[in-house]
PDB file of C-alpha atoms in Angstrom:
ATOM      1  CA  MET A   1     -22.315 -92.887  59.808  1.00  0.00           C
ATOM      2  CA  SER A   2     -20.096 -94.735  62.571  1.00  0.00           C
ATOM      3  CA  HIS A   3     -17.167 -95.895  62.278  1.00  0.00           C
ATOM      4  CA  GLU A   4     -15.435 -98.685  63.123  1.00  0.00           C
ATOM      5  CA  GLY A   5     -12.508 -98.899  65.663  1.00  0.00           C
ATOM      6  CA  ALA A   6     -11.739 -96.153  69.124  1.00  0.00           C
ATOM      7  CA  CYS A   7      -8.354 -93.799  69.978  1.00  0.00           C
ATOM      8  CA  LEU A   8      -6.216 -94.619  72.812  1.00  0.00           C
ATOM      9  CA  ARG A   9      -7.841 -92.844  75.597  1.00  0.00           C
ATOM     10  CA  ASP A  10      -4.542 -90.594  76.331  1.00  0.00           C
ATOM     11  CA  GLY A  11      -5.354 -86.686  75.832  1.00  0.00           C
ATOM     12  CA  ARG A  12      -3.144 -87.111  73.600  1.00  0.00           C
ATOM     13  CA  HIS A  13      -5.431 -88.340  70.342  1.00  0.00           C
ATOM     14  CA  LYS A  14      -9.527 -87.796  69.257  1.00  0.00           C
ATOM     15  CA  ALA A  15     -11.823 -88.655  71.765  1.00  0.00           C
ATOM     16  CA  ALA A  16     -13.682 -90.836  68.056  1.00  0.00           C
ATOM     17  CA  PRO A  17     -12.070 -91.856  65.151  1.00  0.00           C
ATOM     18  CA  GLY A  18     -14.035 -89.951  62.057  1.00  0.00           C
ATOM     19  CA  PRO A  19     -12.619 -88.448  59.198  1.00  0.00           C
ATOM     20  CA  GLU A  20      -9.503 -86.639  58.689  1.00  0.00           C
ATOM     21  CA  PRO A  21      -9.348 -86.080  54.406  1.00  0.00           C
ATOM     22  CA  HIS A  22      -6.557 -83.482  54.919  1.00  0.00           C
ATOM     23  CA  LEU A  23      -4.680 -85.553  56.644  1.00  0.00           C
ATOM     24  CA  LYS A  24      -0.976 -85.922  54.122  1.00  0.00           C
ATOM     25  CA  GLN A  25       1.171 -87.216  57.138  1.00  0.00           C
ATOM     26  CA  CYS A  26      -0.520 -90.156  58.100  1.00  0.00           C
ATOM     27  CA  SER A  27      -2.699 -90.131  54.885  1.00  0.00           C
ATOM     28  CA  LEU A  28      -3.085 -94.101  55.287  1.00  0.00           C
ATOM     29  CA  TYR A  29      -5.318 -93.072  58.316  1.00  0.00           C
ATOM     30  CA  MET A  30      -7.253 -90.515  56.863  1.00  0.00           C
ATOM     31  CA  GLU A  31     -10.252 -92.459  56.027  1.00  0.00           C
ATOM     32  CA  ASN A  32     -11.218 -93.194  60.024  1.00  0.00           C
ATOM     33  CA  SER A  33      -8.094 -91.319  61.485  1.00  0.00           C
ATOM     34  CA  CYS A  34      -7.926 -90.675  65.679  1.00  0.00           C
ATOM     35  CA  CYS A  35      -5.374 -88.181  64.924  1.00  0.00           C
ATOM     36  CA  SER A  36      -5.268 -84.521  62.845  1.00  0.00           C
ATOM     37  CA  GLU A  37      -3.176 -83.005  60.933  1.00  0.00           C
ATOM     38  CA  THR A  38      -2.306 -81.161  63.377  1.00  0.00           C
ATOM     39  CA  ASP A  39      -1.261 -83.412  65.538  1.00  0.00           C
ATOM     40  CA  VAL A  40       1.761 -85.062  63.327  1.00  0.00           C
ATOM     41  CA  GLN A  41       2.848 -82.120  61.385  1.00  0.00           C
ATOM     42  CA  ASP A  42       6.331 -82.826  63.183  1.00  0.00           C
ATOM     43  CA  LEU A  43       6.091 -86.165  63.493  1.00  0.00           C
ATOM     44  CA  SER A  44       9.934 -87.161  64.114  1.00  0.00           C
ATOM     45  CA  ALA A  45       9.860 -84.891  67.457  1.00  0.00           C
ATOM     46  CA  LEU A  46       6.233 -85.828  68.534  1.00  0.00           C
ATOM     47  CA  ASP A  47       6.864 -86.809  72.014  1.00  0.00           C
ATOM     48  CA  ASN A  48      10.083 -85.287  72.325  1.00  0.00           C
ATOM     49  CA  SER A  49      11.415 -89.072  70.554  1.00  0.00           C
ATOM     50  CA  LEU A  50      13.588 -86.832  67.343  1.00  0.00           C
ATOM     51  CA  TRP A  51      14.729 -89.011  65.395  1.00  0.00           C
ATOM     52  CA  ASP A  52      18.049 -86.747  63.940  1.00  0.00           C
ATOM     53  CA  LYS A  53      20.393 -86.432  67.802  1.00  0.00           C
ATOM     54  CA  CYS A  54      22.728 -89.206  65.774  1.00  0.00           C
ATOM     55  CA  GLY A  55      21.919 -86.111  62.775  1.00  0.00           C
ATOM     56  CA  LEU A  56      19.823 -87.052  59.611  1.00  0.00           C
ATOM     57  CA  LEU A  57      18.594 -90.273  59.159  1.00  0.00           C
ATOM     58  CA  SER A  58      18.105 -91.453  55.329  1.00  0.00           C
ATOM     59  CA  PRO A  59      14.734 -90.747  53.601  1.00  0.00           C
ATOM     60  CA  LEU A  60      13.887 -94.862  53.544  1.00  0.00           C
ATOM     61  CA  CYS A  61      14.972 -95.118  57.319  1.00  0.00           C
ATOM     62  CA  GLU A  62      12.500 -92.256  58.327  1.00  0.00           C
ATOM     63  CA  SER A  63       9.566 -93.551  56.698  1.00  0.00           C
ATOM     64  CA  PHE A  64      10.121 -96.111  58.596  1.00  0.00           C
ATOM     65  CA  LEU A  65       9.171 -94.079  60.980  1.00  0.00           C
ATOM     66  CA  LYS A  66       6.294 -92.587  59.920  1.00  0.00           C
ATOM     67  CA  ARG A  67       4.463 -95.031  59.783  1.00  0.00           C
ATOM     68  CA  VAL A  68       4.912 -97.198  62.780  1.00  0.00           C
ATOM     69  CA  VAL A  69       4.176 -93.135  65.009  1.00  0.00           C
ATOM     70  CA  CYS A  70       1.595 -93.609  62.675  1.00  0.00           C
ATOM     71  CA  PHE A  71      -0.396 -96.469  63.878  1.00  0.00           C
ATOM     72  CA  TYR A  72       0.560 -95.151  66.857  1.00  0.00           C
ATOM     73  CA  ARG A  73      -0.864 -91.569  66.907  1.00  0.00           C
ATOM     74  CA  CYS A  74      -4.185 -92.438  63.958  1.00  0.00           C
ATOM     75  CA  SER A  75      -4.793 -95.811  63.526  1.00  0.00           C
ATOM     76  CA  PRO A  76      -8.209 -97.134  65.022  1.00  0.00           C
ATOM     77  CA  ASP A  77      -7.186-100.512  65.217  1.00  0.00           C
ATOM     78  CA  ALA A  78      -4.366 -99.710  67.174  1.00  0.00           C
ATOM     79  CA  ALA A  79      -6.436 -99.265  70.456  1.00  0.00           C
ATOM     80  CA  ARG A  80      -7.376-103.380  69.883  1.00  0.00           C
ATOM     81  CA  TRP A  81      -3.619-104.023  71.746  1.00  0.00           C
ATOM     82  CA  PRO A  82      -3.593-101.183  74.382  1.00  0.00           C
ATOM     83  CA  HIS A  83      -0.613-102.192  77.390  1.00  0.00           C
ATOM     84  CA  PRO A  84      -1.791-103.464  80.635  1.00  0.00           C
ATOM     85  CA  HIS A  85       0.276-100.792  82.900  1.00  0.00           C
ATOM     86  CA  ARG A  86       0.517 -97.920  80.834  1.00  0.00           C
ATOM     87  CA  ASP A  87      -2.797 -96.238  79.144  1.00  0.00           C
ATOM     88  CA  THR A  88      -0.783 -94.198  76.863  1.00  0.00           C
ATOM     89  CA  SER A  89       0.346 -97.216  75.434  1.00  0.00           C
ATOM     90  CA  LEU A  90       1.065 -99.879  73.589  1.00  0.00           C
ATOM     91  CA  LYS A  91       1.765-103.473  73.779  1.00  0.00           C
ATOM     92  CA  ALA A  92       2.374-106.399  72.020  1.00  0.00           C
ATOM     93  CA  VAL A  93       1.384-105.597  68.371  1.00  0.00           C
ATOM     94  CA  PRO A  94       2.088-108.051  66.206  1.00  0.00           C
ATOM     95  CA  LEU A  95       4.055-106.838  63.397  1.00  0.00           C
ATOM     96  CA  CYS A  96       5.123-109.090  60.209  1.00  0.00           C
ATOM     97  CA  HIS A  97       9.326-110.393  60.957  1.00  0.00           C
ATOM     98  CA  SER A  98       9.048-109.128  57.131  1.00  0.00           C
ATOM     99  CA  PHE A  99       8.856-105.924  57.543  1.00  0.00           C
ATOM    100  CA  CYS A 100      10.154-104.742  60.432  1.00  0.00           C
ATOM    101  CA  ARG A 101      13.600-106.830  58.115  1.00  0.00           C
ATOM    102  CA  ASP A 102      12.490-104.300  55.987  1.00  0.00           C
ATOM    103  CA  TRP A 103      12.728-101.600  59.026  1.00  0.00           C
ATOM    104  CA  TYR A 104      16.785-103.329  59.535  1.00  0.00           C
ATOM    105  CA  GLU A 105      17.606-103.287  55.698  1.00  0.00           C
ATOM    106  CA  ALA A 106      16.189 -99.766  55.859  1.00  0.00           C
ATOM    107  CA  CYS A 107      17.724 -98.180  58.900  1.00  0.00           C
ATOM    108  CA  LYS A 108      21.143-100.327  59.523  1.00  0.00           C
ATOM    109  CA  MET A 109      23.889 -97.450  58.717  1.00  0.00           C
ATOM    110  CA  ASP A 110      22.311 -94.879  60.564  1.00  0.00           C
ATOM    111  CA  MET A 111      22.663 -93.265  63.189  1.00  0.00           C
ATOM    112  CA  THR A 112      20.666 -94.021  67.311  1.00  0.00           C
ATOM    113  CA  CYS A 113      22.087 -93.328  70.658  1.00  0.00           C
ATOM    114  CA  ALA A 114      19.625 -94.850  72.810  1.00  0.00           C
ATOM    115  CA  ARG A 115      18.285 -99.206  71.219  1.00  0.00           C
ATOM    116  CA  ASP A 116      14.565 -98.362  74.399  1.00  0.00           C
ATOM    117  CA  TRP A 117      13.083 -95.254  72.642  1.00  0.00           C
ATOM    118  CA  THR A 118      10.346 -95.356  75.884  1.00  0.00           C
ATOM    119  CA  THR A 119      13.015 -95.870  78.817  1.00  0.00           C
ATOM    120  CA  ASP A 120      16.428 -94.983  77.424  1.00  0.00           C
ATOM    121  CA  PRO A 121      17.309 -91.797  78.720  1.00  0.00           C
ATOM    122  CA  ARG A 122      20.280 -91.937  76.318  1.00  0.00           C
ATOM    123  CA  GLY A 123      17.281 -90.507  74.142  1.00  0.00           C
ATOM    124  CA  GLN A 124      16.413 -87.785  75.310  1.00  0.00           C
ATOM    125  CA  ASN A 125      20.238 -85.453  75.706  1.00  0.00           C
ATOM    126  CA  CYS A 126      21.787 -88.188  73.737  1.00  0.00           C
ATOM    127  CA  SER A 127      24.832 -86.080  74.305  1.00  0.00           C
ATOM    128  CA  GLY A 128      27.138 -89.296  72.458  1.00  0.00           C
ATOM    129  CA  GLY A 129      27.579 -92.345  72.054  1.00  0.00           C
ATOM    130  CA  CYS A 130      26.202 -92.291  68.328  1.00  0.00           C
ATOM    131  CA  VAL A 131      26.128 -95.848  66.207  1.00  0.00           C
ATOM    132  CA  PRO A 132      25.155 -97.488  63.854  1.00  0.00           C
ATOM    133  CA  TYR A 133      21.399 -98.958  63.985  1.00  0.00           C
ATOM    134  CA  GLN A 134      23.096-102.256  63.565  1.00  0.00           C
ATOM    135  CA  GLN A 135      25.303-102.465  65.617  1.00  0.00           C
ATOM    136  CA  MET A 136      22.828-101.046  68.775  1.00  0.00           C
ATOM    137  CA  TYR A 137      19.900-104.145  67.135  1.00  0.00           C
ATOM    138  CA  GLN A 138      20.706-107.927  66.041  1.00  0.00           C
ATOM    139  CA  HIS A 139      18.701-107.581  62.933  1.00  0.00           C
ATOM    140  CA  GLY A 140      15.132-107.055  62.085  1.00  0.00           C
ATOM    141  CA  ARG A 141      13.719-108.560  65.310  1.00  0.00           C
ATOM    142  CA  ASP A 142      15.225-106.910  67.984  1.00  0.00           C
ATOM    143  CA  LEU A 143      14.203-104.091  66.569  1.00  0.00           C
ATOM    144  CA  CYS A 144      10.631-104.131  66.783  1.00  0.00           C
ATOM    145  CA  GLU A 145      10.430-106.023  69.751  1.00  0.00           C
ATOM    146  CA  SER A 146      13.157-102.916  71.827  1.00  0.00           C
ATOM    147  CA  LEU A 147      13.074 -99.677  69.585  1.00  0.00           C
ATOM    148  CA  TRP A 148      10.046 -99.050  72.072  1.00  0.00           C
ATOM    149  CA  GLY A 149      10.358-101.293  74.515  1.00  0.00           C
ATOM    150  CA  ASP A 150       7.214-104.425  74.399  1.00  0.00           C
ATOM    151  CA  ALA A 151       4.999-102.518  71.741  1.00  0.00           C
ATOM    152  CA  PHE A 152       5.593-104.700  69.637  1.00  0.00           C
ATOM    153  CA  MET A 153       6.779-108.050  68.767  1.00  0.00           C
ATOM    154  CA  THR A 154       7.307-109.749  65.735  1.00  0.00           C
ATOM    155  CA  VAL A 155       5.382-112.946  63.703  1.00  0.00           C
ATOM    156  CA  GLU A 156       6.246-114.975  60.999  1.00  0.00           C
ATOM    157  CA  ASP A 157       5.412-114.247  58.241  1.00  0.00           C
ATOM    158  CA  ASP A 158       7.641-115.976  55.873  1.00  0.00           C
ATOM    159  CA  PRO A 159       7.714-119.901  57.037  1.00  0.00           C
ATOM    160  CA  GLY A 160      11.749-121.102  56.732  1.00  0.00           C
ATOM    161  CA  GLU A 161      12.894-116.960  57.742  1.00  0.00           C
ATOM    162  CA  GLU A 162      16.475-117.029  60.066  1.00  0.00           C
ATOM    163  CA  ASP A 163      16.445-116.045  63.389  1.00  0.00           C
ATOM    164  CA  GLY A 164      14.551-118.809  65.035  1.00  0.00           C
ATOM    165  CA  VAL A 165      11.629-118.061  63.986  1.00  0.00           C
ATOM    166  CA  GLU A 166       8.894-119.628  62.976  1.00  0.00           C
ATOM    167  CA  GLY A 167       6.182-120.793  61.087  1.00  0.00           C
ATOM    168  CA  HIS A 168       3.097-120.258  61.959  1.00  0.00           C
ATOM    169  CA  SER A 169      -0.874-119.618  60.935  1.00  0.00           C
ATOM    170  CA  CYS A 170      -1.067-116.463  62.664  1.00  0.00           C
ATOM    171  CA  GLY A 171      -2.212-112.409  61.199  1.00  0.00           C
ATOM    172  CA  CYS A 172       0.329-109.507  60.977  1.00  0.00           C
ATOM    173  CA  LEU A 173       0.643-105.830  60.241  1.00  0.00           C
ATOM    174  CA  THR A 174       3.097-103.787  58.108  1.00  0.00           C
ATOM    175  CA  LEU A 175       2.116-100.656  59.121  1.00  0.00           C
ATOM    176  CA  SER A 176       0.511-100.681  54.827  1.00  0.00           C
ATOM    177  CA  PRO A 177      -2.597-100.736  53.166  1.00  0.00           C
ATOM    178  CA  SER A 178      -3.341-104.782  53.748  1.00  0.00           C
ATOM    179  CA  ASP A 179      -3.867-104.320  56.876  1.00  0.00           C
ATOM    180  CA  ARG A 180      -7.641-103.181  56.136  1.00  0.00           C
ATOM    181  CA  GLU A 181      -7.681-107.224  55.053  1.00  0.00           C
ATOM    182  CA  VAL A 182      -6.145-108.662  58.474  1.00  0.00           C
ATOM    183  CA  ILE A 183      -8.248-106.199  60.490  1.00  0.00           C
ATOM    184  CA  ALA A 184     -11.411-107.146  58.686  1.00  0.00           C
ATOM    185  CA  ALA A 185      -9.755-111.715  59.322  1.00  0.00           C
ATOM    186  CA  LEU A 186     -10.185-109.847  63.661  1.00  0.00           C
ATOM    187  CA  ARG A 187     -13.862-109.262  63.309  1.00  0.00           C
ATOM    188  CA  VAL A 188     -14.717-112.685  61.319  1.00  0.00           C
ATOM    189  CA  GLN A 189     -12.602-114.359  64.309  1.00  0.00           C
ATOM    190  CA  GLU A 190     -14.330-112.657  67.171  1.00  0.00           C
ATOM    191  CA  GLY A 191     -17.628-113.061  65.489  1.00  0.00           C
ATOM    192  CA  ASP A 192     -16.748-116.906  65.800  1.00  0.00           C
ATOM    193  CA  PRO A 193     -14.063-117.281  68.424  1.00  0.00           C
ATOM    194  CA  GLU A 194     -14.525-120.756  67.366  1.00  0.00           C
ATOM    195  CA  GLU A 195     -12.749-120.948  63.718  1.00  0.00           C
ATOM    196  CA  LEU A 196     -11.873-118.287  60.709  1.00  0.00           C
ATOM    197  CA  ASP A 197     -13.588-119.892  57.874  1.00  0.00           C
ATOM    198  CA  THR A 198     -11.999-117.490  55.343  1.00  0.00           C
ATOM    199  CA  THR A 199     -13.816-118.418  52.838  1.00  0.00           C
ATOM    200  CA  LYS A 200     -16.848-118.079  53.699  1.00  0.00           C
ATOM    201  CA  SER A 201     -15.099-114.416  55.313  1.00  0.00           C
ATOM    202  CA  GLY A 202     -14.363-113.489  51.401  1.00  0.00           C
ATOM    203  CA  LEU A 203      -9.861-112.747  53.498  1.00  0.00           C
ATOM    204  CA  PRO A 204      -8.514-116.155  51.667  1.00  0.00           C
ATOM    205  CA  GLN A 205      -4.984-114.748  51.241  1.00  0.00           C
ATOM    206  CA  TYR A 206      -4.852-113.529  55.333  1.00  0.00           C
ATOM    207  CA  ARG A 207      -4.997-114.388  58.104  1.00  0.00           C
ATOM    208  CA  ALA A 208      -6.039-113.112  61.942  1.00  0.00           C
ATOM    209  CA  PRO A 209      -4.022-112.442  64.925  1.00  0.00           C
ATOM    210  CA  CYS A 210      -3.575-114.804  67.255  1.00  0.00           C
ATOM    211  CA  PRO A 211      -4.343-113.631  71.093  1.00  0.00           C
ATOM    212  CA  PRO A 212      -1.438-112.564  72.835  1.00  0.00           C
ATOM    213  CA  ALA A 213       0.071-115.497  75.107  1.00  0.00           C
ATOM    214  CA  GLY A 214       0.378-116.039  78.699  1.00  0.00           C
ATOM    215  CA  PRO A 215       4.102-115.606  80.959  1.00  0.00           C
ATOM    216  CA  GLN A 216       6.451-117.157  79.397  1.00  0.00           C
ATOM    217  CA  THR A 217       9.345-120.026  81.347  1.00  0.00           C
ATOM    218  CA  ARG A 218      12.341-118.969  79.786  1.00  0.00           C
ATOM    219  CA  SER A 219      15.760-120.326  80.210  1.00  0.00           C
ATOM    220  CA  ALA A 220      18.486-118.780  81.832  1.00  0.00           C
ATOM    221  CA  THR A 221      21.163-119.540  79.917  1.00  0.00           C
ATOM    222  CA  ALA A 222      18.942-120.221  75.972  1.00  0.00           C
ATOM    223  CA  PRO A 223      19.765-118.190  72.836  1.00  0.00           C
ATOM    224  CA  PRO A 224      17.772-115.705  71.455  1.00  0.00           C
ATOM    225  CA  GLN A 225      18.137-118.404  68.313  1.00  0.00           C
ATOM    226  CA  ALA A 226      16.935-121.130  70.965  1.00  0.00           C
ATOM    227  CA  ARG A 227      13.634-120.278  72.008  1.00  0.00           C
ATOM    228  CA  LYS A 228      10.711-121.447  70.457  1.00  0.00           C
ATOM    229  CA  SER A 229       7.341-119.631  69.290  1.00  0.00           C
ATOM    230  CA  SER A 230       4.409-120.013  71.800  1.00  0.00           C
ATOM    231  CA  VAL A 231       1.752-122.659  70.593  1.00  0.00           C
ATOM    232  CA  ASN A 232      -0.383-119.964  69.544  1.00  0.00           C
ATOM    233  CA  GLY A 233       2.348-118.891  67.236  1.00  0.00           C
ATOM    234  CA  VAL A 234       2.713-115.306  68.669  1.00  0.00           C
ATOM    235  CA  LEU A 235       6.533-114.689  70.204  1.00  0.00           C
ATOM    236  CA  ARG A 236       8.405-114.688  72.332  1.00  0.00           C
ATOM    237  CA  LYS A 237       7.478-110.572  74.351  1.00  0.00           C
ATOM    238  CA  ARG A 238      10.049-107.915  76.094  1.00  0.00           C
ATOM    239  CA  SER A 239       7.382-107.151  79.359  1.00  0.00           C
ATOM    240  CA  VAL A 240       9.472-103.779  79.757  1.00  0.00           C
ATOM    241  CA  LEU A 241       7.366-101.755  82.341  1.00  0.00           C
ATOM    242  CA  ALA A 242       8.270 -98.624  81.232  1.00  0.00           C
ATOM    243  CA  SER A 243       8.117 -95.595  83.325  1.00  0.00           C
ATOM    244  CA  ASP A 244       5.441 -93.426  81.539  1.00  0.00           C
ATOM    245  CA  MET A 245       6.345 -89.192  83.076  1.00  0.00           C
ATOM    246  CA  GLU A 246       4.269 -86.524  81.918  1.00  0.00           C
ATOM    247  CA  GLY A 247       6.289 -85.025  78.858  1.00  0.00           C
ATOM    248  CA  SER A 248       8.794 -87.104  78.542  1.00  0.00           C
ATOM    249  CA  GLY A 249       9.402 -90.549  77.022  1.00  0.00           C
ATOM    250  CA  SER A 250       7.357 -91.805  73.317  1.00  0.00           C
ATOM    251  CA  GLY A 251       3.590 -92.645  74.466  1.00  0.00           C
ATOM    252  CA  PHE A 252       4.709 -95.845  73.076  1.00  0.00           C
TER     253      PHE A 252
END
């Protein structure tokens, strides 16, 4: 039986996705996974990105970090958003603003010492300077678009939200079971690039993610809340080129 999806070709993922019935840590992907249970036995210590360098995290905050790492290490769909410069990384995976907001609320009182875990050397030694997440990041969008460099971008799934995030018709991920329907809608759209007819596809409640936006020119003086999303509904993306040193960094 063939399985849909693909795995990042970086030597740390399986060659191809397949069933992993004993997958406990990242059970969302057990039916079709790019990781084995051995690969993710200790999620908090993967790729030297220890989560507890500023003390133990609250269970809810840790659960969000696990969802993010499980997506990267195990999802057969993560490779849809490869980084153009780093084979081991992702770029501009569309996360729903509601997910980012909930992640921020879950972690805002927890402590951290590095803003970007992929490039900040403090993320490796963290000898001091621990601050609450709510001091390190302004809001959920800032958290999602900063913690793992440019791996993720924020997409509005609830029009009318704050932080200058515009509502639109693009699909997004919440790193939960509903992502399967979003990816299914994306596959339908790929089969018919002109238009995704959700009535025919049987997926009326889900929309496919929009294509990545092209290079954008930003005003040097405009505050973050004044910057508008691009015409295809994809919000601003970071383009931080992280060094991809062997044995260091988060892998994102």
